[in-house]
């Protein structure tokens, strides 16, 4: 089948989080199963600059906010490594410095509604116009709110192209005002609760939910959770209404990029049966060299992620003074995000310079070193659609400590008497988010760390966890082939 992936970011071209990783690894897994997959992204400045040999394969006018944009679709036809990639070139909307979604001050770009509405309309037009006659998608697989209007525009165009819409994180929904709705020249009848109107504004993620042939999210547990008011971000009613048009398919990870056997970022390479213990030690020492920590033999805990409440970074900060008082543990944090968390982390580092190392910023290489060099990985997310870092930790034999939610619940098997006995335990888990329970679970995990035989068993089980894309890619294949049910 011909499948066009539409997304707002993709590793290695442009990445701000897990979405970028998945838009790299999922198409690769489908291609390995024989599918003909291509990817379409906005032509951000950074990506355009790296695609010097791209050619225009289509060009047309797309209505925007009161104006019309001349859109060019580019493709690096001569480059076999990148010829699956298409870029939607609209300089007025995407040729700017910085992050795809926010400006230098960390505020959303003021024209985000127009940027992603025009991108979505351009993708729908590109799909249906079949400008490249030889390649016309059977399915457009859309990801997150930035692409939510694609199924809506296809419906408006009465296109037969099937759509799958995947929600990677419901808390980012692309919610805009009535003023923006009117400016964007959208059909009037869409301004209704049945369609994309939502609590007095309109929502691009809702457009995906309403108009796509099928809606998925990135883990079975999150698919159930978002149908409840606690996790539904006010969309739980819409989502419950989808019935069996909604399903949860667990993300996999790229087993090549995250592979301790070949990883060039880490000091010593290892596998579950080769060099594991000695390499882990070398990787820990290598990581420590970059910090001011004096752990030597003390356990080292890692955290990597966006510094936002979702990830429970405030819970980690809340427990650190007690953790340092009651154990020898040291902690390494790599992340960037809300200023308040960044500042508080740096202040804590000043208070505990030999116990806490904070790296504010983004570093792919340090992320690999932390996964390989730490003894344990902290991921106490309040909610977690799927989560990749806990899977990277499993792959590197660094047991994750997580809240039982979303994809964390679907990938981590917490230590208990039973899971230790049947050798399925690969990490640690707690139920409700809170500083006290996080501290208690961490202290319990440290007790296991002090029992090398059991600890090594947990690390080995972690490394043997099934984390690849194979079975999930087959589930998506099945969805692509399922008949389309009637749309509105
Ligand atoms: P989310 O998509 O919600 O941010 P995930 O766990 O699904 O969380 O994926 C996060 C991805 O981004 C992982 O690949 C992780 O290693 C990476 N990442 C997040 N923050 C940083 C950072 N500061 N430096 C390097 N990599 C980071």
Short mmCIF file of N, CA and C and ligand atoms in Angstrom, two decimals, residues 15 17-19 21 258 304-306 310-311 334-336 361-364 367 379 384 387-389 392, ligand 1:
data_model
loop_
_atom_site.label_atom_id
_atom_site.label_comp_id
_atom_site.label_asym_id
_atom_site.label_seq_id
_atom_site.Cartn_x
_atom_site.Cartn_y
_atom_site.Cartn_z
N UNK A 15 13.43 17.61 15.56
CA UNK A 15 12.82 16.84 16.65
C UNK A 15 12.74 17.69 17.90
N UNK A 17 10.69 16.15 20.58
CA UNK A 17 10.35 15.16 21.60
C UNK A 17 10.09 13.80 20.97
N UNK A 18 9.35 12.99 21.69
CA UNK A 18 9.12 11.61 21.28
C UNK A 18 8.45 11.49 19.92
N UNK A 19 7.58 12.44 19.58
CA UNK A 19 6.91 12.40 18.27
C UNK A 19 7.94 12.28 17.14
N UNK A 21 10.92 11.01 17.17
CA UNK A 21 11.49 9.66 17.12
C UNK A 21 10.54 8.69 16.44
N UNK A 258 18.98 3.09 19.31
CA UNK A 258 19.14 2.82 20.73
C UNK A 258 19.60 1.38 20.92
N UNK A 304 15.57 12.17 32.18
CA UNK A 304 15.68 12.91 30.91
C UNK A 304 14.27 13.29 30.49
N UNK A 305 14.07 14.51 30.09
CA UNK A 305 12.74 14.81 29.57
C UNK A 305 12.44 16.28 29.55
N UNK A 306 11.30 16.59 28.94
CA UNK A 306 10.83 17.96 28.94
C UNK A 306 10.49 18.34 30.37
N UNK A 310 3.71 17.43 33.37
CA UNK A 310 3.36 16.07 32.91
C UNK A 310 4.40 15.04 33.35
N UNK A 311 5.66 15.42 33.28
CA UNK A 311 6.74 14.45 33.51
C UNK A 311 7.04 14.24 34.99
N UNK A 334 18.72 15.70 32.82
CA UNK A 334 18.91 16.36 31.53
C UNK A 334 17.54 16.79 31.03
N UNK A 335 17.38 18.08 30.80
CA UNK A 335 16.08 18.51 30.31
C UNK A 335 16.03 19.99 30.05
N UNK A 336 14.97 20.37 29.37
CA UNK A 336 14.70 21.79 29.15
C UNK A 336 13.20 21.94 29.14
N UNK A 361 19.13 21.88 28.81
CA UNK A 361 19.39 21.96 27.37
C UNK A 361 19.02 20.64 26.73
N UNK A 362 19.38 20.52 25.48
CA UNK A 362 19.04 19.32 24.73
C UNK A 362 20.32 18.67 24.26
N UNK A 363 20.53 17.41 24.59
CA UNK A 363 21.73 16.73 24.13
C UNK A 363 21.44 15.26 23.88
N UNK A 364 21.42 14.93 22.60
CA UNK A 364 21.18 13.55 22.17
C UNK A 364 22.26 12.63 22.77
N UNK A 367 21.96 12.08 26.48
CA UNK A 367 20.80 11.20 26.73
C UNK A 367 21.24 9.74 26.65
N UNK A 379 11.00 8.15 36.00
CA UNK A 379 10.02 8.67 35.05
C UNK A 379 8.64 8.67 35.71
N UNK A 384 1.25 9.58 30.69
CA UNK A 384 2.28 9.30 29.70
C UNK A 384 1.66 8.51 28.57
N UNK A 387 5.53 7.17 26.01
CA UNK A 387 6.82 7.33 26.67
C UNK A 387 7.86 6.50 25.94
N UNK A 388 8.99 7.11 25.68
CA UNK A 388 10.07 6.38 25.01
C UNK A 388 11.23 6.15 25.97
N UNK A 389 11.46 7.13 26.85
CA UNK A 389 12.66 7.03 27.68
C UNK A 389 12.67 5.79 28.57
N UNK A 392 13.93 3.13 26.37
CA UNK A 392 15.37 3.22 26.16
C UNK A 392 16.10 2.69 27.39
P1 LIG B 1 7.74 13.32 25.11
O1 LIG B 1 7.50 12.96 23.68
O2 LIG B 1 6.49 13.49 25.90
O3 LIG B 1 8.66 14.47 25.26
P2 LIG B 1 9.03 10.71 25.30
O4 LIG B 1 9.60 9.93 26.42
O5 LIG B 1 7.98 10.01 24.47
O6 LIG B 1 8.49 12.09 25.84
O7 LIG B 1 10.19 11.09 24.29
C1 LIG B 1 11.14 12.02 24.61
C2 LIG B 1 12.25 11.97 23.58
O8 LIG B 1 12.96 13.19 23.60
C3 LIG B 1 13.25 10.92 23.85
O9 LIG B 1 13.90 10.56 22.65
C4 LIG B 1 14.24 11.65 24.78
O10 LIG B 1 15.48 11.05 24.83
C5 LIG B 1 14.26 12.97 24.14
N1 LIG B 1 14.57 14.09 25.01
C6 LIG B 1 13.74 14.82 25.77
N2 LIG B 1 14.40 15.82 26.39
C7 LIG B 1 15.68 15.71 26.00
C8 LIG B 1 16.86 16.46 26.27
N3 LIG B 1 16.86 17.51 27.07
N4 LIG B 1 18.00 16.08 25.67
C9 LIG B 1 18.02 15.01 24.85
N5 LIG B 1 16.94 14.27 24.55
C10 LIG B 1 15.79 14.62 25.11
#
